[in-house]
XYZ file of C-alpha atoms in Angstrom:
223
model
C 0.275 -0.281 0.097
C 1.806 3.683 -1.126
C 2.251 6.574 1.666
C -1.703 7.814 -0.342
C -3.187 4.835 0.780
C -1.993 4.769 3.933
C -3.046 8.614 4.752
C -6.111 7.782 3.858
C -6.943 4.512 6.639
C -4.633 6.641 9.268
C -7.601 9.702 8.845
C -10.400 6.937 8.986
C -8.776 5.632 12.271
C -8.593 8.754 13.904
C -12.085 9.342 12.409
C -13.674 6.546 13.796
C -14.934 5.273 10.216
C -15.438 1.678 9.957
C -13.253 -0.479 8.147
C -13.261 -2.716 5.408
C -10.172 -3.992 3.860
C -10.931 -6.255 0.696
C -8.847 -8.965 -0.615
C -9.562 -11.515 -2.900
C -6.266 -13.923 -3.627
C -5.934 -15.750 -7.169
C -6.258 -19.722 -6.620
C -4.015 -20.511 -9.582
C -1.924 -17.432 -10.043
C 1.155 -16.609 -7.828
C 0.645 -18.536 -4.654
C -0.724 -21.978 -6.242
C -2.559 -24.451 -5.436
C -5.526 -24.910 -2.794
C -3.668 -24.698 0.777
C -0.901 -22.625 -0.033
C -3.490 -20.177 -1.127
C -5.695 -20.718 1.633
C -1.860 -19.791 3.744
C -2.376 -16.701 2.255
C -5.349 -15.952 2.612
C -5.668 -15.956 6.512
C -1.659 -14.182 6.384
C -3.203 -11.431 4.631
C -6.594 -11.815 6.678
C -5.528 -11.034 9.982
C -2.202 -8.709 8.194
C -5.832 -6.134 7.144
C -6.682 -6.488 11.095
C -3.242 -5.998 12.260
C -1.699 -3.585 10.292
C -4.065 -1.584 8.277
C -6.459 -1.381 11.553
C -9.282 -2.478 9.785
C -13.185 -4.444 11.840
C -13.968 -6.284 8.922
C -12.229 -8.318 6.188
C -13.458 -9.129 2.685
C -12.572 -11.805 0.872
C -13.123 -13.660 -2.000
C -11.418 -16.432 -3.570
C -11.062 -16.133 -7.708
C -10.431 -19.108 -9.377
C -7.396 -18.050 -12.086
C -8.855 -19.720 -15.111
C -12.753 -19.268 -14.703
C -12.525 -15.892 -12.652
C -15.882 -16.459 -10.172
C -15.854 -17.372 -6.495
C -18.458 -20.389 -7.230
C -15.988 -23.184 -7.983
C -14.996 -26.159 -5.428
C -11.829 -24.681 -5.156
C -12.447 -21.219 -3.904
C -15.115 -22.474 -2.238
C -11.801 -25.584 -0.277
C -9.944 -22.410 -0.068
C -12.877 -19.344 1.387
C -13.695 -22.021 4.047
C -10.773 -23.888 5.704
C -9.250 -20.142 5.580
C -11.870 -18.742 7.277
C -12.183 -21.901 9.845
C -8.601 -21.148 11.015
C -9.481 -17.784 11.258
C -12.587 -18.471 13.405
C -11.972 -20.904 16.111
C -8.784 -18.191 17.065
C -9.881 -15.156 16.729
C -13.310 -13.476 16.999
C -12.689 -11.174 13.837
C -15.395 -10.451 12.148
C -14.834 -12.506 8.544
C -16.781 -11.217 5.111
C -17.308 -12.869 1.871
C -17.555 -11.735 -1.916
C -19.496 -13.214 -4.605
C -19.172 -13.510 -7.846
C -20.969 -16.437 -9.332
C -20.018 -17.056 -13.383
C -24.031 -17.304 -14.982
C -26.069 -13.557 -15.243
C -29.304 -13.023 -13.314
C -32.358 -14.142 -14.038
C -30.854 -17.951 -13.962
C -30.734 -21.352 -12.387
C -27.733 -21.998 -11.964
C -26.553 -18.115 -10.616
C -28.848 -18.567 -7.810
C -27.900 -22.132 -7.698
C -24.381 -20.365 -7.412
C -24.818 -18.067 -5.028
C -26.388 -20.374 -2.689
C -23.701 -23.012 -2.431
C -21.914 -20.434 -1.839
C -23.607 -18.980 1.292
C -24.104 -22.333 2.333
C -19.977 -23.023 2.309
C -18.941 -19.348 3.942
C -22.400 -19.273 6.578
C -21.703 -22.361 8.074
C -17.354 -22.272 7.588
C -17.948 -19.194 10.201
C -18.119 -15.463 8.241
C -21.093 -13.325 9.681
C -20.551 -10.923 6.835
C -21.804 -11.928 2.845
C -21.102 -9.577 0.484
C -23.636 -10.137 -3.137
C -23.829 -11.692 -5.262
C -22.639 -10.028 -7.999
C -23.937 -12.480 -11.212
C -21.767 -12.792 -14.604
C -18.603 -12.232 -12.643
C -19.729 -8.859 -11.150
C -18.386 -7.329 -14.985
C -21.043 -6.874 -16.782
C -23.840 -3.001 -16.356
C -26.824 -4.760 -14.446
C -26.499 -7.113 -14.044
C -27.184 -7.889 -10.746
C -30.362 -7.773 -9.009
C -31.704 -8.699 -5.770
C -33.204 -11.615 -5.939
C -30.002 -13.519 -5.624
C -29.302 -11.693 -2.835
C -32.565 -12.883 -1.586
C -31.390 -17.032 -2.061
C -28.280 -15.849 -0.935
C -29.598 -14.518 2.476
C -32.118 -17.644 2.956
C -29.600 -20.073 1.728
C -27.412 -19.306 5.054
C -30.539 -18.381 7.286
C -31.234 -22.032 6.496
C -27.490 -23.079 6.653
C -26.500 -21.571 9.442
C -26.686 -24.777 12.982
C -26.227 -27.363 10.152
C -23.580 -30.156 10.816
C -20.389 -29.624 8.153
C -20.617 -32.911 7.160
C -24.266 -32.367 5.821
C -23.855 -29.371 3.754
C -20.894 -30.339 2.257
C -22.549 -33.322 0.472
C -25.356 -30.303 -0.125
C -22.429 -28.265 -1.263
C -20.844 -31.066 -3.566
C -24.285 -32.395 -5.282
C -24.849 -28.143 -5.645
C -21.256 -28.344 -8.011
C -22.276 -31.249 -9.687
C -24.992 -29.327 -10.881
C -23.981 -26.445 -12.422
C -19.638 -26.264 -12.465
C -19.653 -28.241 -15.591
C -22.302 -25.155 -17.534
C -19.652 -22.973 -16.792
C -18.159 -23.720 -20.227
C -21.665 -22.076 -21.716
C -23.197 -20.904 -18.994
C -26.483 -18.911 -19.261
C -25.834 -14.792 -19.950
C -29.413 -13.855 -17.951
C -30.641 -10.804 -18.253
C -30.025 -6.657 -17.320
C -32.034 -5.692 -14.352
C -34.167 -3.896 -16.370
C -35.395 -6.675 -17.803
C -35.978 -9.519 -15.330
C -37.553 -6.265 -13.192
C -40.649 -4.184 -13.172
C -38.516 -1.065 -13.121
C -41.406 1.034 -11.853
C -42.962 -0.783 -8.579
C -39.136 -2.345 -8.181
C -40.206 -6.206 -7.577
C -38.972 -8.551 -10.088
C -40.806 -9.753 -12.883
C -42.940 -13.508 -12.548
C -40.690 -15.795 -14.144
C -37.361 -14.718 -12.954
C -39.560 -15.868 -9.520
C -40.891 -18.981 -11.468
C -37.007 -19.225 -11.097
C -36.441 -18.593 -7.815
C -38.850 -21.179 -7.014
C -37.439 -23.975 -9.285
C -33.872 -22.608 -7.778
C -35.440 -23.099 -4.140
C -36.649 -27.117 -5.257
C -32.992 -28.346 -6.772
C -31.233 -26.304 -3.244
C -34.196 -28.914 -1.143
C -33.624 -31.576 -3.028
C -29.558 -31.421 -2.663
C -30.617 -30.912 1.698
C -31.377 -27.948 2.567
C -34.849 -27.298 3.989
C -34.423 -23.480 2.467
C -37.364 -21.217 2.215
C -40.064 -20.375 -0.253
């Protein structure tokens, strides 16, 4: 971090601001595989508090090939790093969401729910998402993705890790083979009534279908 950044942090600290430090390690990049990236993730998480006076840390391991947080390997990194820090500290931990598919697709909802389950059972306090279509396309994220993220997290809270591992794997088996042909989805304006800011009937039907799929995979998520 350069001098300007450190000056900003000093000013925020003196002002009593809430400081979030975000760091997203790249699986398959300079840090290597799952184990090495998890170690790097833990180290940078601790550094965000010790060096930069963060109040909470926003994580989000990214897959170098797919550019998502919802792959099996990024789940493993996020879960192990969080569990290690959570077991030994009382620090506030968050995670970012970048699914492959776009809004108004079942795949996007399943990706988001799977990560929410993963984050919740491994001990994260805060979830930040969901930025559909990898968070890089204009107007391609909506409240419906955040809704399923919240519902999945709420229902996963208190569940056995071993049971949720099975649910996550079943969801991965459904959507991860489709990274190569993931549905692009539509824009917010196309799947919401922009006057009432409510999702259109078609998206509600897709949401219900995704909820049933998640239930079939082992999580008693509510509609």
